[in-house]
């Protein structure tokens, strides 16, 4: 623990920033900002132990005011980073927790969050979106506060969904209705409403599949995968990520969820963190393993335990899986391949793998195992015109004695 103020403190802080992989220019800015705060502390005869939140507000205002208009936001961020450093290393008092919102709406939201996590066992990503729709619907109905929940009527729900679809221009989006059903099931379950309004949420009309999902030919998939390797800074990472989808049929969120410890190199297996918190172990093909090793050895940086991390300091894991959609979009542009559907998503690689397996004689049961479908019926979309493939997952007709 450091106790005195010295010019070396800014240098040590800058070294920490350097270890996180920041550029020389950024390191210099962090050092300069730290030195400015230390100078202000010396003039005010303050030590780290005196850095209460009120004192810090007084010290940082002149420093931020002196920064350029373009740099003011980043200057505040750098000061806060140095403040955290002083808390961890120099005995500065910790920041106080922000006052907890005890309004009825905020209390209900925390109760709803606990229900989603404990009772329903939903993923953090799903919980985040459920809470967003909690706020959006209640704001549409009651404004900023919380009114009588029993005054919610089916017309309120229908009107909200119609407005939502008009705003988002997505008439067949089923996520909004799904999140609202979770909300109304919670309100009824917890006794907040007298009726279960989840039954009043209209369903999004989904067209029935009329054939095998759209897909890419194997040579097109290979071209898309290969072209991403050309990127100077992220080529190895992007190539390894797309290989996991194209060769193992992973979903995009499953790729970004992989951690370094999930790979058993001796056994040649990889742990997949799938939907509904289900985990599966899958064999790791040699070409996929080699791509991951190449990325880890030659491109990956930072201490984060996630396998795939951002190329920018401080090299953190991705907040969501949108990065893969952007990678595939750029690959289409680079190769000139026309996407087989308007929405550019990585699920097309998963469909392409299944279609290629079907063409090569794989049974539906085998395809379902690779794609980790929990229901055999999910896999039947790949064999609507292949009766022999459908027989591979059919069950024997129930019999009683000699009767059939």
Short mmCIF file of C-alpha atoms in Angstrom, two decimals:
data_model
loop_
_atom_site.label_atom_id
_atom_site.label_comp_id
_atom_site.label_asym_id
_atom_site.label_seq_id
_atom_site.Cartn_x
_atom_site.Cartn_y
_atom_site.Cartn_z
CA UNK A 1 0.00 0.00 0.00
CA UNK A 2 1.36 3.42 -1.00
CA UNK A 3 0.87 6.28 1.46
CA UNK A 4 2.50 9.42 0.09
CA UNK A 5 1.97 11.58 -2.96
CA UNK A 6 4.85 11.53 -5.37
CA UNK A 7 5.41 12.13 -9.06
CA UNK A 8 6.13 8.42 -9.48
CA UNK A 9 2.48 7.62 -8.75
CA UNK A 10 1.39 8.94 -12.16
CA UNK A 11 4.19 6.93 -13.75
CA UNK A 12 3.07 3.74 -12.05
CA UNK A 13 -0.48 4.38 -13.18
CA UNK A 14 0.76 4.92 -16.74
CA UNK A 15 2.66 1.63 -16.56
CA UNK A 16 -0.54 -0.13 -15.60
CA UNK A 17 -2.27 1.43 -18.62
CA UNK A 18 0.63 0.34 -20.81
CA UNK A 19 0.30 -3.25 -19.57
CA UNK A 20 -3.32 -3.21 -20.77
CA UNK A 21 -2.13 -2.65 -24.33
CA UNK A 22 -2.97 1.02 -24.91
CA UNK A 23 -1.11 3.04 -27.54
CA UNK A 24 1.70 5.45 -26.68
CA UNK A 25 -0.56 8.42 -27.31
CA UNK A 26 -3.21 7.10 -24.92
CA UNK A 27 -0.61 6.28 -22.27
CA UNK A 28 0.69 9.85 -22.49
CA UNK A 29 -2.82 11.25 -22.06
CA UNK A 30 -3.47 9.09 -18.99
CA UNK A 31 -0.13 10.14 -17.48
CA UNK A 32 -0.79 13.84 -18.13
CA UNK A 33 -4.27 13.63 -16.59
CA UNK A 34 -2.92 11.82 -13.52
CA UNK A 35 -0.19 14.42 -13.10
CA UNK A 36 -2.78 17.22 -13.32
CA UNK A 37 -4.84 15.66 -10.54
CA UNK A 38 -1.77 15.09 -8.35
CA UNK A 39 -0.75 18.75 -8.83
CA UNK A 40 -4.23 19.88 -7.80
CA UNK A 41 -4.03 17.65 -4.72
CA UNK A 42 -0.66 19.13 -3.71
CA UNK A 43 -1.93 22.70 -4.09
CA UNK A 44 -4.92 21.86 -1.89
CA UNK A 45 -2.66 20.01 0.58
CA UNK A 46 -4.70 16.83 0.16
CA UNK A 47 -3.56 13.24 0.41
CA UNK A 48 -5.25 10.14 -1.04
CA UNK A 49 -7.12 9.57 2.22
CA UNK A 50 -8.77 12.98 1.81
CA UNK A 51 -10.30 12.18 -1.58
CA UNK A 52 -13.96 12.12 -0.70
CA UNK A 53 -16.45 12.33 -3.54
CA UNK A 54 -17.13 16.04 -2.85
CA UNK A 55 -13.38 16.77 -2.89
CA UNK A 56 -12.92 14.88 -6.13
CA UNK A 57 -15.74 16.84 -7.75
CA UNK A 58 -13.98 20.07 -6.81
CA UNK A 59 -10.59 18.88 -8.07
CA UNK A 60 -11.70 17.44 -11.39
CA UNK A 61 -13.88 20.34 -12.60
CA UNK A 62 -10.95 22.70 -13.44
CA UNK A 63 -9.05 19.87 -15.15
CA UNK A 64 -12.03 18.95 -17.33
CA UNK A 65 -12.75 22.62 -18.10
CA UNK A 66 -9.17 23.02 -19.34
CA UNK A 67 -9.54 20.11 -21.77
CA UNK A 68 -10.64 20.64 -25.34
CA UNK A 69 -14.32 20.33 -26.18
CA UNK A 70 -13.64 17.06 -27.96
CA UNK A 71 -11.65 15.62 -25.05
CA UNK A 72 -13.83 16.62 -22.08
CA UNK A 73 -15.73 13.32 -21.90
CA UNK A 74 -12.54 11.26 -22.21
CA UNK A 75 -10.77 13.47 -19.67
CA UNK A 76 -13.46 12.69 -17.09
CA UNK A 77 -13.09 9.00 -17.90
CA UNK A 78 -9.30 9.14 -17.40
CA UNK A 79 -9.68 10.95 -14.07
CA UNK A 80 -12.11 8.30 -12.87
CA UNK A 81 -9.69 5.57 -13.91
CA UNK A 82 -6.91 7.23 -11.90
CA UNK A 83 -9.30 7.70 -8.97
CA UNK A 84 -10.00 3.96 -9.02
CA UNK A 85 -6.25 3.37 -9.06
CA UNK A 86 -5.81 5.54 -5.95
CA UNK A 87 -8.63 3.67 -4.20
CA UNK A 88 -7.01 0.32 -4.94
CA UNK A 89 -3.38 1.28 -4.33
CA UNK A 90 -3.11 4.42 -2.20
CA UNK A 91 -5.76 4.20 0.49
CA UNK A 92 -8.24 6.63 -1.04
CA UNK A 93 -11.72 6.08 0.43
CA UNK A 94 -13.97 3.89 -1.73
CA UNK A 95 -16.82 5.46 -3.64
CA UNK A 96 -20.15 5.31 -1.91
CA UNK A 97 -22.84 3.23 -3.54
CA UNK A 98 -25.45 5.34 -5.34
CA UNK A 99 -28.66 5.70 -3.32
CA UNK A 100 -31.02 2.85 -4.03
CA UNK A 101 -34.21 3.79 -5.81
CA UNK A 102 -37.01 2.76 -3.46
CA UNK A 103 -39.89 3.91 -5.64
CA UNK A 104 -42.66 1.32 -6.16
CA UNK A 105 -41.70 0.89 -9.80
CA UNK A 106 -38.02 0.30 -9.03
CA UNK A 107 -38.85 -2.17 -6.23
CA UNK A 108 -41.17 -4.08 -8.55
CA UNK A 109 -38.46 -4.17 -11.21
CA UNK A 110 -35.96 -5.73 -8.78
CA UNK A 111 -38.56 -8.30 -7.75
CA UNK A 112 -39.21 -9.08 -11.42
CA UNK A 113 -35.48 -9.46 -12.10
CA UNK A 114 -35.17 -11.97 -9.23
CA UNK A 115 -38.14 -13.91 -10.61
CA UNK A 116 -36.55 -14.09 -14.08
CA UNK A 117 -33.21 -15.24 -12.71
CA UNK A 118 -34.29 -17.61 -9.92
CA UNK A 119 -37.74 -18.89 -10.88
CA UNK A 120 -37.31 -18.95 -14.65
CA UNK A 121 -33.56 -19.50 -14.89
CA UNK A 122 -33.23 -17.20 -17.91
CA UNK A 123 -29.91 -16.03 -19.32
CA UNK A 124 -28.56 -12.59 -18.45
CA UNK A 125 -29.09 -11.45 -22.03
CA UNK A 126 -32.77 -12.46 -21.95
CA UNK A 127 -33.22 -10.85 -18.52
CA UNK A 128 -31.79 -7.61 -19.88
CA UNK A 129 -34.33 -7.50 -22.71
CA UNK A 130 -37.22 -8.50 -20.42
CA UNK A 131 -36.40 -5.57 -18.14
CA UNK A 132 -36.24 -3.23 -21.13
CA UNK A 133 -39.77 -4.21 -22.12
CA UNK A 134 -40.87 -3.85 -18.50
CA UNK A 135 -39.80 -0.20 -18.62
CA UNK A 136 -41.15 0.46 -22.10
CA UNK A 137 -44.60 -0.97 -21.46
CA UNK A 138 -45.07 0.61 -18.03
CA UNK A 139 -43.91 3.97 -19.39
CA UNK A 140 -46.42 3.70 -22.23
CA UNK A 141 -49.18 2.86 -19.76
CA UNK A 142 -48.37 4.94 -16.66
CA UNK A 143 -45.64 7.42 -17.63
CA UNK A 144 -42.69 7.72 -15.25
CA UNK A 145 -44.44 6.24 -12.23
CA UNK A 146 -46.43 3.10 -11.46
CA UNK A 147 -50.21 3.08 -11.42
CA UNK A 148 -52.74 0.41 -10.53
CA UNK A 149 -51.59 -2.71 -12.38
CA UNK A 150 -55.14 -4.08 -12.37
CA UNK A 151 -56.16 -1.25 -14.70
CA UNK A 152 -54.09 -2.80 -17.52
CA UNK A 153 -56.46 -4.04 -20.21
CA UNK A 154 -55.94 -6.26 -23.27
CA UNK A 155 -56.41 -3.17 -25.46
CA UNK A 156 -53.38 -1.57 -23.76
CA UNK A 157 -51.26 -4.58 -24.65
CA UNK A 158 -52.48 -4.77 -28.24
CA UNK A 159 -52.00 -1.03 -28.72
CA UNK A 160 -48.46 -1.19 -27.37
CA UNK A 161 -47.49 -4.06 -29.66
CA UNK A 162 -48.99 -2.32 -32.70
CA UNK A 163 -47.02 0.81 -31.84
CA UNK A 164 -43.89 -1.27 -31.31
CA UNK A 165 -44.15 -2.97 -34.68
CA UNK A 166 -44.80 0.30 -36.42
CA UNK A 167 -41.75 1.88 -34.80
CA UNK A 168 -39.47 -1.09 -35.49
CA UNK A 169 -40.99 -1.97 -38.88
CA UNK A 170 -40.90 -5.64 -37.88
CA UNK A 171 -44.44 -7.08 -38.07
CA UNK A 172 -43.28 -10.64 -37.47
CA UNK A 173 -40.90 -9.98 -34.61
CA UNK A 174 -41.91 -12.33 -31.80
CA UNK A 175 -39.43 -11.11 -29.15
CA UNK A 176 -41.61 -8.24 -27.92
CA UNK A 177 -44.71 -10.39 -27.28
CA UNK A 178 -42.53 -13.05 -25.67
CA UNK A 179 -40.99 -10.60 -23.19
CA UNK A 180 -44.41 -9.15 -22.39
CA UNK A 181 -45.78 -12.61 -21.63
CA UNK A 182 -42.97 -13.06 -19.11
CA UNK A 183 -43.96 -9.78 -17.48
CA UNK A 184 -47.66 -10.59 -17.16
CA UNK A 185 -46.95 -14.13 -15.97
CA UNK A 186 -44.82 -12.61 -13.19
CA UNK A 187 -47.46 -10.05 -12.24
CA UNK A 188 -50.09 -12.79 -11.91
CA UNK A 189 -47.70 -15.22 -10.18
CA UNK A 190 -46.72 -12.61 -7.59
CA UNK A 191 -50.31 -11.56 -6.97
CA UNK A 192 -49.85 -8.07 -8.42
CA UNK A 193 -52.70 -8.57 -10.90
CA UNK A 194 -55.96 -10.44 -10.50
CA UNK A 195 -55.87 -11.84 -14.03
CA UNK A 196 -53.17 -13.54 -16.03
CA UNK A 197 -52.85 -11.06 -18.88
CA UNK A 198 -50.19 -13.13 -20.66
CA UNK A 199 -53.05 -14.81 -22.53
CA UNK A 200 -54.03 -11.40 -23.92
CA UNK A 201 -50.68 -10.88 -25.63
CA UNK A 202 -51.22 -11.49 -29.37
CA UNK A 203 -48.92 -13.91 -31.10
CA UNK A 204 -46.70 -12.81 -33.94
CA UNK A 205 -47.82 -14.47 -37.13
CA UNK A 206 -44.96 -16.61 -38.36
CA UNK A 207 -45.01 -18.07 -41.87
CA UNK A 208 -44.78 -21.83 -41.91
CA UNK A 209 -41.56 -23.13 -43.45
CA UNK A 210 -42.16 -24.35 -46.97
CA UNK A 211 -38.83 -25.98 -47.62
CA UNK A 212 -35.24 -26.36 -46.53
CA UNK A 213 -33.97 -23.12 -44.97
CA UNK A 214 -31.91 -20.90 -47.20
CA UNK A 215 -28.28 -21.85 -47.30
CA UNK A 216 -24.94 -21.28 -49.01
CA UNK A 217 -23.05 -23.78 -51.12
CA UNK A 218 -19.93 -25.26 -49.43
CA UNK A 219 -17.57 -23.37 -51.76
CA UNK A 220 -19.33 -20.09 -50.89
CA UNK A 221 -18.98 -20.80 -47.18
CA UNK A 222 -15.27 -21.49 -47.66
CA UNK A 223 -14.79 -18.23 -49.59
CA UNK A 224 -16.49 -16.22 -46.84
CA UNK A 225 -14.36 -17.84 -44.16
CA UNK A 226 -11.10 -17.42 -46.04
CA UNK A 227 -11.62 -13.76 -46.93
CA UNK A 228 -11.84 -12.65 -43.30
CA UNK A 229 -8.25 -13.80 -42.75
CA UNK A 230 -7.05 -10.84 -44.78
CA UNK A 231 -7.81 -8.35 -42.02
CA UNK A 232 -4.50 -7.19 -40.59
CA UNK A 233 -5.50 -6.84 -36.93
CA UNK A 234 -8.41 -9.25 -36.45
CA UNK A 235 -8.10 -11.77 -39.29
CA UNK A 236 -7.09 -14.73 -37.09
CA UNK A 237 -9.82 -14.03 -34.53
CA UNK A 238 -12.55 -13.58 -37.15
CA UNK A 239 -11.47 -16.70 -39.02
CA UNK A 240 -11.56 -18.83 -35.85
CA UNK A 241 -14.99 -17.47 -34.89
CA UNK A 242 -16.55 -18.23 -38.28
CA UNK A 243 -14.91 -21.67 -38.34
CA UNK A 244 -16.70 -22.58 -35.10
CA UNK A 245 -20.04 -21.73 -36.70
CA UNK A 246 -19.38 -23.24 -40.12
CA UNK A 247 -17.77 -26.49 -38.93
CA UNK A 248 -19.49 -27.10 -35.58
CA UNK A 249 -22.82 -25.37 -36.20
CA UNK A 250 -22.53 -23.11 -33.15
CA UNK A 251 -24.91 -20.21 -32.58
CA UNK A 252 -23.32 -16.75 -32.52
CA UNK A 253 -23.85 -16.19 -28.74
CA UNK A 254 -22.29 -19.60 -28.09
CA UNK A 255 -19.12 -18.51 -29.88
CA UNK A 256 -18.69 -15.30 -27.89
CA UNK A 257 -19.44 -17.18 -24.64
CA UNK A 258 -16.48 -19.58 -25.00
CA UNK A 259 -13.81 -19.18 -22.33
CA UNK A 260 -10.18 -20.27 -22.43
CA UNK A 261 -10.82 -22.96 -19.84
CA UNK A 262 -13.64 -24.45 -21.94
CA UNK A 263 -11.17 -26.14 -24.30
CA UNK A 264 -9.73 -29.50 -23.26
CA UNK A 265 -6.73 -29.72 -25.56
CA UNK A 266 -5.71 -33.22 -24.43
CA UNK A 267 -9.15 -34.69 -25.04
CA UNK A 268 -9.76 -32.58 -28.15
CA UNK A 269 -13.09 -31.29 -26.81
CA UNK A 270 -14.74 -27.93 -26.36
CA UNK A 271 -17.50 -26.95 -23.92
CA UNK A 272 -20.44 -25.19 -25.54
CA UNK A 273 -22.59 -22.95 -23.34
CA UNK A 274 -25.89 -23.35 -25.13
CA UNK A 275 -29.41 -22.03 -24.78
CA UNK A 276 -31.29 -22.23 -21.47
CA UNK A 277 -27.98 -22.58 -19.61
CA UNK A 278 -27.42 -26.06 -21.07
CA UNK A 279 -23.81 -27.13 -21.61
CA UNK A 280 -22.55 -29.68 -24.13
CA UNK A 281 -19.12 -31.08 -24.90
CA UNK A 282 -18.27 -31.44 -28.57
CA UNK A 283 -15.22 -32.82 -30.37
CA UNK A 284 -12.92 -30.09 -31.64
CA UNK A 285 -11.97 -30.67 -35.30
CA UNK A 286 -8.29 -30.28 -36.09
CA UNK A 287 -8.73 -27.36 -38.50
CA UNK A 288 -10.85 -25.48 -35.96
CA UNK A 289 -8.37 -26.18 -33.16
CA UNK A 290 -5.48 -24.99 -35.33
CA UNK A 291 -7.34 -21.75 -36.11
CA UNK A 292 -7.93 -21.10 -32.39
CA UNK A 293 -4.29 -21.85 -31.52
CA UNK A 294 -3.09 -19.49 -34.26
CA UNK A 295 -5.31 -16.74 -32.86
CA UNK A 296 -4.20 -17.28 -29.25
CA UNK A 297 -0.49 -17.36 -30.12
CA UNK A 298 -0.31 -14.53 -32.63
CA UNK A 299 -3.18 -12.11 -32.13
CA UNK A 300 -5.05 -12.42 -28.84
CA UNK A 301 -4.09 -10.01 -26.04
CA UNK A 302 -5.26 -9.11 -22.56
CA UNK A 303 -6.01 -10.96 -19.30
CA UNK A 304 -9.72 -11.62 -19.92
CA UNK A 305 -10.68 -15.31 -19.63
CA UNK A 306 -13.02 -15.11 -22.62
CA UNK A 307 -11.51 -16.79 -25.68
CA UNK A 308 -12.51 -14.08 -28.14
CA UNK A 309 -11.90 -10.49 -27.07
CA UNK A 310 -11.93 -7.04 -28.58
CA UNK A 311 -8.89 -5.91 -30.55
CA UNK A 312 -8.90 -2.60 -28.67
CA UNK A 313 -7.55 -2.06 -25.14
CA UNK A 314 -8.32 -3.20 -22.53
CA UNK A 315 -9.18 -6.31 -24.64
CA UNK A 316 -12.46 -7.27 -22.99
CA UNK A 317 -14.98 -9.93 -24.03
CA UNK A 318 -17.83 -8.88 -26.30
CA UNK A 319 -21.07 -7.68 -24.68
CA UNK A 320 -23.12 -9.48 -27.33
CA UNK A 321 -22.72 -11.49 -30.52
CA UNK A 322 -23.34 -8.65 -33.01
CA UNK A 323 -19.63 -8.69 -33.88
CA UNK A 324 -20.16 -11.91 -35.84
CA UNK A 325 -22.94 -10.40 -37.90
CA UNK A 326 -20.67 -7.48 -38.81
CA UNK A 327 -17.83 -9.86 -39.73
CA UNK A 328 -20.11 -11.84 -42.05
CA UNK A 329 -21.53 -8.67 -43.61
CA UNK A 330 -18.01 -7.47 -44.47
CA UNK A 331 -17.18 -10.93 -45.85
CA UNK A 332 -20.15 -10.75 -48.24
CA UNK A 333 -18.96 -7.35 -49.44
CA UNK A 334 -15.38 -8.55 -49.92
CA UNK A 335 -16.30 -11.68 -51.88
CA UNK A 336 -19.24 -10.29 -53.84
CA UNK A 337 -21.42 -13.21 -52.75
CA UNK A 338 -25.09 -12.24 -52.56
CA UNK A 339 -26.69 -13.07 -49.20
CA UNK A 340 -29.47 -15.63 -49.72
CA UNK A 341 -31.80 -13.58 -47.50
CA UNK A 342 -32.31 -9.92 -46.69
CA UNK A 343 -31.27 -10.22 -43.05
CA UNK A 344 -27.57 -10.91 -42.77
CA UNK A 345 -27.15 -13.31 -39.87
CA UNK A 346 -24.66 -16.04 -38.99
CA UNK A 347 -27.43 -18.66 -38.70
CA UNK A 348 -27.05 -19.08 -42.46
CA UNK A 349 -23.74 -20.89 -41.82
CA UNK A 350 -25.48 -23.24 -39.39
CA UNK A 351 -28.19 -23.99 -41.97
CA UNK A 352 -25.54 -24.50 -44.63
CA UNK A 353 -23.73 -27.07 -42.47
CA UNK A 354 -26.95 -29.01 -41.88
CA UNK A 355 -27.89 -28.93 -45.56
CA UNK A 356 -24.46 -30.14 -46.61
CA UNK A 357 -24.64 -32.99 -44.08
CA UNK A 358 -28.07 -33.98 -45.43
CA UNK A 359 -26.75 -34.05 -48.98
CA UNK A 360 -23.87 -36.28 -47.91
CA UNK A 361 -26.22 -38.85 -46.43
CA UNK A 362 -26.34 -37.89 -42.75
CA UNK A 363 -29.52 -38.86 -40.93
CA UNK A 364 -31.72 -36.28 -39.26
CA UNK A 365 -30.76 -37.74 -35.90
CA UNK A 366 -27.07 -37.10 -36.68
CA UNK A 367 -27.79 -33.55 -37.84
CA UNK A 368 -29.82 -32.92 -34.69
CA UNK A 369 -26.91 -34.14 -32.55
CA UNK A 370 -24.47 -31.79 -34.27
CA UNK A 371 -26.81 -28.79 -34.03
CA UNK A 372 -27.75 -29.84 -30.45
CA UNK A 373 -31.49 -29.67 -31.06
CA UNK A 374 -33.40 -30.68 -27.93
CA UNK A 375 -36.40 -31.78 -29.98
CA UNK A 376 -36.18 -34.09 -32.98
CA UNK A 377 -39.02 -32.13 -34.60
CA UNK A 378 -36.78 -29.07 -34.88
CA UNK A 379 -34.52 -30.93 -37.28
CA UNK A 380 -37.33 -31.93 -39.64
CA UNK A 381 -37.18 -28.57 -41.43
CA UNK A 382 -34.14 -29.94 -43.27
CA UNK A 383 -35.98 -32.93 -44.71
CA UNK A 384 -39.42 -31.85 -45.80
CA UNK A 385 -38.87 -33.45 -49.18
CA UNK A 386 -36.73 -36.34 -47.95
CA UNK A 387 -39.01 -39.12 -46.68
CA UNK A 388 -36.10 -41.49 -46.00
CA UNK A 389 -34.49 -38.87 -43.75
CA UNK A 390 -37.76 -38.43 -41.89
CA UNK A 391 -37.87 -42.19 -41.25
CA UNK A 392 -34.53 -41.92 -39.40
CA UNK A 393 -36.19 -40.12 -36.48
CA UNK A 394 -39.66 -41.66 -36.62
CA UNK A 395 -40.87 -43.70 -33.66
CA UNK A 396 -42.39 -47.19 -34.03
CA UNK A 397 -46.18 -47.28 -34.08
CA UNK A 398 -47.52 -48.31 -30.65
CA UNK A 399 -48.80 -51.89 -30.58
CA UNK A 400 -50.74 -54.06 -28.16
CA UNK A 401 -50.19 -57.76 -28.63
CA UNK A 402 -50.75 -58.61 -32.30
CA UNK A 403 -52.81 -55.47 -32.93
CA UNK A 404 -51.18 -52.61 -34.83
#
